[in-house]
Each structure stands twice: as structure tokens, then as C-alpha cells.
CSV table of C-alpha atoms in Angstrom, one decimal:
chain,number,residue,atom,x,y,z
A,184,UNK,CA,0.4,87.3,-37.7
A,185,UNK,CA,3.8,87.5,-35.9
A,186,UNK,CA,3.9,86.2,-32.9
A,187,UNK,CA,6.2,86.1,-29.9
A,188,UNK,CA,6.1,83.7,-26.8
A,189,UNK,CA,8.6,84.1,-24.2
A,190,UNK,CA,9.7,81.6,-21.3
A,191,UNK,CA,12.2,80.6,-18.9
A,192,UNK,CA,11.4,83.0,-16.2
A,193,UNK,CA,11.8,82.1,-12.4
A,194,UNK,CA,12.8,82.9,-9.1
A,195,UNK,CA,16.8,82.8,-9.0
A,196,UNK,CA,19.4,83.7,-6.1
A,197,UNK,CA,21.9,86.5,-6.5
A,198,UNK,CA,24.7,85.0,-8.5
A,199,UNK,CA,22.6,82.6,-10.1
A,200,UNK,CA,21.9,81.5,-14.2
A,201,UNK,CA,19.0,81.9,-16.2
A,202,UNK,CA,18.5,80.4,-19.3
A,203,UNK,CA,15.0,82.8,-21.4
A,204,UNK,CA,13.5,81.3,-24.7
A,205,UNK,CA,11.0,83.5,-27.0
A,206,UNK,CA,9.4,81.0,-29.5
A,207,UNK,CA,8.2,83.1,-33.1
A,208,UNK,CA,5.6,82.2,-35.6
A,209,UNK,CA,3.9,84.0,-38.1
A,210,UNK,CA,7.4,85.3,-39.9
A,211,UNK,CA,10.0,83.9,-41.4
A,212,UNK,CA,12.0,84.2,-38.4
A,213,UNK,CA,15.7,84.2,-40.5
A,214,UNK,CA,15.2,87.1,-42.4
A,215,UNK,CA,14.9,90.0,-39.1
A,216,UNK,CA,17.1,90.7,-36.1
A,217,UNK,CA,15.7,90.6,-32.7
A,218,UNK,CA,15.9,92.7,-29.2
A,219,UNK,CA,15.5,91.7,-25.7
A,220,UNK,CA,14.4,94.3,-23.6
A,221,UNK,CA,13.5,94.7,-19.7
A,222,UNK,CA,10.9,96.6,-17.1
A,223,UNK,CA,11.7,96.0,-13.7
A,224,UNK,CA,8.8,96.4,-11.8
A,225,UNK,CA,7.2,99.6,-11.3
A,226,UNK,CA,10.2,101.2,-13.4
A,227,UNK,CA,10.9,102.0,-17.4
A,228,UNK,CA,12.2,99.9,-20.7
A,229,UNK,CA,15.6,99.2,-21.0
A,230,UNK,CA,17.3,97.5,-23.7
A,231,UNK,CA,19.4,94.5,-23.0
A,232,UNK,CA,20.5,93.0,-25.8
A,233,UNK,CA,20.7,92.7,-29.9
A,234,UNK,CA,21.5,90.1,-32.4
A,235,UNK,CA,21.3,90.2,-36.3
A,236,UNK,CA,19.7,87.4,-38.6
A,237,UNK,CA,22.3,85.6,-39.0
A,238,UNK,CA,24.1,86.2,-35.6
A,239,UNK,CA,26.7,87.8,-37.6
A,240,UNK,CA,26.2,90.9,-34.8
A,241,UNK,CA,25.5,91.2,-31.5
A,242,UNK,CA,25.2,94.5,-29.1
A,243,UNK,CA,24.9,94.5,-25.1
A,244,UNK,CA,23.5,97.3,-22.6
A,245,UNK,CA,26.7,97.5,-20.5
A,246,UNK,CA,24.5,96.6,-17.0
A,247,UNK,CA,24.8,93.4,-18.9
A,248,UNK,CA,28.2,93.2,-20.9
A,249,UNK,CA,30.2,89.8,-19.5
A,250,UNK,CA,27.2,88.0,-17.8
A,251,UNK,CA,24.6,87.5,-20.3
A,252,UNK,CA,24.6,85.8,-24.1
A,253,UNK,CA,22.6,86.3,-26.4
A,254,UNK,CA,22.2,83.3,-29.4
A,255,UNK,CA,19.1,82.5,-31.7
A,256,UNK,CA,18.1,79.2,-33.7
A,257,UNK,CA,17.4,79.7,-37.1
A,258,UNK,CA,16.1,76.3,-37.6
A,259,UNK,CA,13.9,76.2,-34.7
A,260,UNK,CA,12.8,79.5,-34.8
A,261,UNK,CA,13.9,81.0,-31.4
A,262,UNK,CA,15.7,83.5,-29.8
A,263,UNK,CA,17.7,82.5,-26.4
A,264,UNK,CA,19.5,84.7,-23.5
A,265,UNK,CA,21.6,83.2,-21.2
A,266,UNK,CA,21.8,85.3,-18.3
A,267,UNK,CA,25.0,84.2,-15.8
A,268,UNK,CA,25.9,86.1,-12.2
A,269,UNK,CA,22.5,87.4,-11.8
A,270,UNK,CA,22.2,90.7,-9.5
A,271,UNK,CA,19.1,92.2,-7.7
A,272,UNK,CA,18.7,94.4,-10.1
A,273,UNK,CA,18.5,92.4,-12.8
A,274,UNK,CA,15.0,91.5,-11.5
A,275,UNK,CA,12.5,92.7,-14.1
A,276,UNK,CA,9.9,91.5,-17.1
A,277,UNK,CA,11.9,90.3,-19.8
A,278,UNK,CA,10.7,90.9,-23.4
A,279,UNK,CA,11.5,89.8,-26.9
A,280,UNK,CA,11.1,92.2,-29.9
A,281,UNK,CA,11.2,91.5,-33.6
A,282,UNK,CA,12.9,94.3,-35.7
A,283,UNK,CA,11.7,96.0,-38.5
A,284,UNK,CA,13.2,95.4,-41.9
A,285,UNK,CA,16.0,97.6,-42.1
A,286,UNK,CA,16.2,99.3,-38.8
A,287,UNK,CA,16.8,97.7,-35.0
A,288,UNK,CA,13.5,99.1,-34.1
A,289,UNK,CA,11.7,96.5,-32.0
A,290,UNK,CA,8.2,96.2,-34.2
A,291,UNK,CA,6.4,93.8,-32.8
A,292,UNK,CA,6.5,92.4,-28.7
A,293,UNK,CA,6.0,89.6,-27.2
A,294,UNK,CA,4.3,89.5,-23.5
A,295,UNK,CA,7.4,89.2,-21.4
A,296,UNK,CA,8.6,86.7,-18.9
A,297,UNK,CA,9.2,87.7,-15.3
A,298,UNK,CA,12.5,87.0,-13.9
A,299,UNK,CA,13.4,88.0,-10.2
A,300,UNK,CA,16.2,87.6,-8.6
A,301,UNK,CA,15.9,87.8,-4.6
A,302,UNK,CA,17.6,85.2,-2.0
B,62,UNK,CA,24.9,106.6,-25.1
B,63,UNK,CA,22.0,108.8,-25.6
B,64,UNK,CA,19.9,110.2,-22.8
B,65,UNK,CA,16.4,110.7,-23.4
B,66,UNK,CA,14.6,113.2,-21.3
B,67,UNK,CA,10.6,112.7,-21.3
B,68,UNK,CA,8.3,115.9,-20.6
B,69,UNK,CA,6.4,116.2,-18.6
B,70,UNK,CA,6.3,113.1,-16.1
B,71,UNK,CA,2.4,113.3,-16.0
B,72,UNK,CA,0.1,115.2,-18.1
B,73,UNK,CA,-3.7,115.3,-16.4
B,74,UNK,CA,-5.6,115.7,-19.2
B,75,UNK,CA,-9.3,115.3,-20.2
B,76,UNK,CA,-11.2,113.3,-22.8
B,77,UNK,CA,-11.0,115.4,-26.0
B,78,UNK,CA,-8.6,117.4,-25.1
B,79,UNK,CA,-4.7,117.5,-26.9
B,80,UNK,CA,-2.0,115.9,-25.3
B,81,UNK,CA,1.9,117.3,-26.6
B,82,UNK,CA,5.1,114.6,-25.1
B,83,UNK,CA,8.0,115.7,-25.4
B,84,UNK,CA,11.3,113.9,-25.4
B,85,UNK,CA,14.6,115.5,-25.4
B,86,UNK,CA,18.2,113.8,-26.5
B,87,UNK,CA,21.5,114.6,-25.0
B,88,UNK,CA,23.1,114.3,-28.8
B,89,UNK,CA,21.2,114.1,-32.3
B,90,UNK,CA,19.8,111.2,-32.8
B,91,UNK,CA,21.3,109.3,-35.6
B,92,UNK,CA,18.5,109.6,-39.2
B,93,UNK,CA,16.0,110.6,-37.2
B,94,UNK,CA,15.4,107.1,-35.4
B,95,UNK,CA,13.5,108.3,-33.1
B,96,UNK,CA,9.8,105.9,-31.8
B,97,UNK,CA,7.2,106.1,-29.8
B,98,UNK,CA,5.8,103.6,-28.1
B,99,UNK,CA,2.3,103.7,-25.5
B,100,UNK,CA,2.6,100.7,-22.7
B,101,UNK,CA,-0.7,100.2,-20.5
B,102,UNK,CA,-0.3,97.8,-17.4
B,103,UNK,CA,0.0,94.7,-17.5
B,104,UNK,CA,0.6,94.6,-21.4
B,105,UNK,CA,4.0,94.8,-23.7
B,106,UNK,CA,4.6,98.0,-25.7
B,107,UNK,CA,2.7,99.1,-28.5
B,108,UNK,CA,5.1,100.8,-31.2
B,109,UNK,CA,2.8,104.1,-32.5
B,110,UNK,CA,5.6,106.1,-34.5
B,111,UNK,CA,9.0,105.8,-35.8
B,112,UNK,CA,11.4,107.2,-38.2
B,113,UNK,CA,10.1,110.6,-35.8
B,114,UNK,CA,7.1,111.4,-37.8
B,115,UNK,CA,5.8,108.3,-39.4
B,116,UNK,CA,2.7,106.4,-38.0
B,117,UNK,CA,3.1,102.5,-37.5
B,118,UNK,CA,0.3,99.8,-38.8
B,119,UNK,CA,-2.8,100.0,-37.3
B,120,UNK,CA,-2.0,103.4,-35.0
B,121,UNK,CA,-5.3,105.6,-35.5
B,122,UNK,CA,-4.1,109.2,-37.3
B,123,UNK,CA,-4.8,111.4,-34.2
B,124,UNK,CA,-1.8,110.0,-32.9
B,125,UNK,CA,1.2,112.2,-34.6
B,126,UNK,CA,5.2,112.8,-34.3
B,127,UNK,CA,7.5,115.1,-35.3
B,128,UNK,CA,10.6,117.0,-34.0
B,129,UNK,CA,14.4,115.9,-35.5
B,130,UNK,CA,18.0,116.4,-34.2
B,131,UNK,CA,17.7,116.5,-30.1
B,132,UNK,CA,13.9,117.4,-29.5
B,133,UNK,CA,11.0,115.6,-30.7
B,134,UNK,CA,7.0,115.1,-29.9
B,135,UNK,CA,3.9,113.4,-29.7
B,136,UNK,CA,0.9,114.9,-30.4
B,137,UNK,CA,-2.7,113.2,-29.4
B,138,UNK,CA,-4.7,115.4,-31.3
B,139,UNK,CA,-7.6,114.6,-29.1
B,140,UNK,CA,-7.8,112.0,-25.9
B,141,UNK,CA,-10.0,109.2,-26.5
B,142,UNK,CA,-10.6,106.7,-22.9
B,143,UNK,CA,-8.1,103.9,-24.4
B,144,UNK,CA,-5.3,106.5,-25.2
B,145,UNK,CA,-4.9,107.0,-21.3
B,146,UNK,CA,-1.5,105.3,-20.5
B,147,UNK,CA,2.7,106.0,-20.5
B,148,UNK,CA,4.1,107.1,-23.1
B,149,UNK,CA,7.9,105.6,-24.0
B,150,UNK,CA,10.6,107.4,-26.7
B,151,UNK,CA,13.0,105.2,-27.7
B,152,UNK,CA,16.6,106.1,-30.4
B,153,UNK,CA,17.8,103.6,-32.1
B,154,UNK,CA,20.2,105.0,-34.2
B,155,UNK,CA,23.2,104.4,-32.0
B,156,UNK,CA,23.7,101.4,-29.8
B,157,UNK,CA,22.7,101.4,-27.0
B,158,UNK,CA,19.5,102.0,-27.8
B,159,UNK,CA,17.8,103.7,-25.3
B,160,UNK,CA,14.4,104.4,-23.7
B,161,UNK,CA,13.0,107.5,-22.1
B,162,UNK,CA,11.8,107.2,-18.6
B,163,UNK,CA,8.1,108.2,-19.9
B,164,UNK,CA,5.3,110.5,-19.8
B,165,UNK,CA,1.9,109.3,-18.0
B,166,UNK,CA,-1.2,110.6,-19.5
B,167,UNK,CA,-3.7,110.0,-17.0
B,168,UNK,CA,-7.5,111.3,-16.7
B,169,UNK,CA,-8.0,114.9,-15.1
């Protein structure tokens, strides 16, 4: 069963970094790409960010082009996003997908990690 | 980037009864990659249908897509309690993927 566990998720200041980790089991985690995508409170999905298997290639949502990163772990079976110069509106429930096997369509979710941003 | 346009915002609906989404796109979406996904609060997405018409794992058959090019839907053929919820389109054909901003099926 594939399974996603997210974490990292705090309480930051405007301008701040934020490091989020999403932990997978149940796949053989080198073989699919993987999403992050984000629901600020009380609002709709947005997708953030994508990286391929092999890191090979990566795609940002340009609210996030220049402050976050996006990396993954092959070895340890995780997916990372560094998030630098954090903004109020970056405040929102942060989630990691796993892709299907030929398209970037986020399959399978994981239960998100809340991240807010406030001074 | 592709805009997707959800109809209607909220759709008051009974048990039983059929429930039609529809989701609009400001260009064709590349091959048809168009999803659905249903969200209820509190939990992550659940991915119901992609490719426009095909049903994912586990998603019970009165849950249905179909549309191509620029306008697609999702049918509910008939309401059952747990189908209450927002409803999400999503392309990802062409980066940036992107989401609608949802249709709420709530209970009449």
C-alpha cells in the first residue's frame, strides 16, 4: 500500500525558511515522479512543485519560482522542499503526491503538513 | 497556463438524485489530461477520474467523466450520503498544472 507521510510544518515569520519532508513506503519510490501541492486554508489546490525520478526535471508554480527547491532521496526514500523568503500567502496545507506511471498526475496523497507563515 | 473554470460553485442536491460538474479550460487541454478529484474536510484529495473519462482504482462506477478539448464533466449518476463534498478538476498536460477552484455538492 503506498504511503505518504509528510513533515516539517511550523509556524514561520515573513521572510523566513522552511525545510518539508514526505517519507514513502509501499512503492518502489525511484521508479515515479512526485508533486507538491498546497490548500491554504479555507481556499483551493494549487500545485507547487514537480520533480522526475531521477531529478533529471523539475517544474515550479511561478508564486514559487526563486524561493523554493525542490530535491528527493532515492536512497532514503523521500521527497524534500526547501521553501526560502516565505510570504503570508504562502501559509497553507502542504501535500505530497506520487504520480502515476507515465503521466504527472498526482495518484496517490499523503495527509499534508500545515505551514503558516504570520509574525 | 491553463485556467480552469468550475460550474456551478454549489450544486444543492438530494440523496438519489444526479449531480453534472462542469469544468471549463481557457485552451485544450493537452491528450485529454484532464482528473477529477473529490476532497471532504479535513482529508487529502481522492483522485476519481483521469485521462477525462477513465475511472481510477477503487472509484464506485456511478461516478463518470467525459468531455475533451476545453469542456469536460462529472457525472454522479445518483447521490449517495458519502459523495456529499467539493469537487476539484485538475490538467496536467501542460505545466503548470493547474486546479479548478471547485464545485461543492452539498445536501438540499
Amino acid at each position: 500500500e503506498v504511503h505518504l507521510v509528510e513533515s516539517g510544518g511550523d509556524l514561520v515569520e515573513p521572510g523566513g525558511s522552511l525545510r518539508l519532508s514526505c517519507a514513502a513506503s509501499g512503492f518502489i519510490f525511484s521508479d515515479f515522479s512526485m508533486n507538491w501541492v498546497r490548500q491554504a486554508p479555507g481556499k483551493g489546490l494549487e500545485w507547487v512543485s514537480y520533480i522526475s525520478s531521477s531529478s533529471s526535471t523539475i517544474y515550479f508554480a511561478d508564486s514559487v519560482k526563486g524561493r523554493f527547491t525542490i530535491s528527493r532521496d532515492n536512497a532514503k526514500n523521500s521527497l524534500y522542499l526547501q521553501m526560502n523568503s516565505l510570504r503570508d500567502e504562502d501559509t497553507a496545507v502542504y501535500y505530497c503526491a506520487r504520480t502515476g506511471t507515465v503521466t504527472p498526475l498526482s495518484v496517490f496523497w499523503g495527509q499534508g503538513t500545515l505551514v503558516t507563515v504570520s509574525s | 497556463e491553463i485556467v480552469l473554470t468550475q460550474s456551478p460553485g454549489t450544486l444543492s442536491l438530494s440523496p438519489g438524485e444526479r449531480a453534472t460538474l462542469s469544468c471549463r479550460a481557457s485552451q485544450s487541454v493537452s491528450s485529454n489530461y484532464l482528473a477529477w478529484f473529490q476532497q471532504k474536510p479535513g482529508q487529502a484529495p481522492r483522485l476519481l477520474i483521469y485521462g477525462a473519462s477513465g475511472r481510477a482504482a477503487g472509484i464506485p462506477d456511478r461516478f463518470s467523466g467525459s468531455g475533451s478539448g476545453t469542456d469536460f464533466t462529472l457525472t454522479i449518476s445518483r447521490l449517495e450520503p458519502e459523495d456529499f463534498a467539493v469537487y476539484y478538476c485538475h490538467q496536467y498536460g501542460s505545466s503548470p498544472w493547474t486546479f479548478g477552484q471547485g464545485t461543492k455538492v452539498e445536501v438540499k
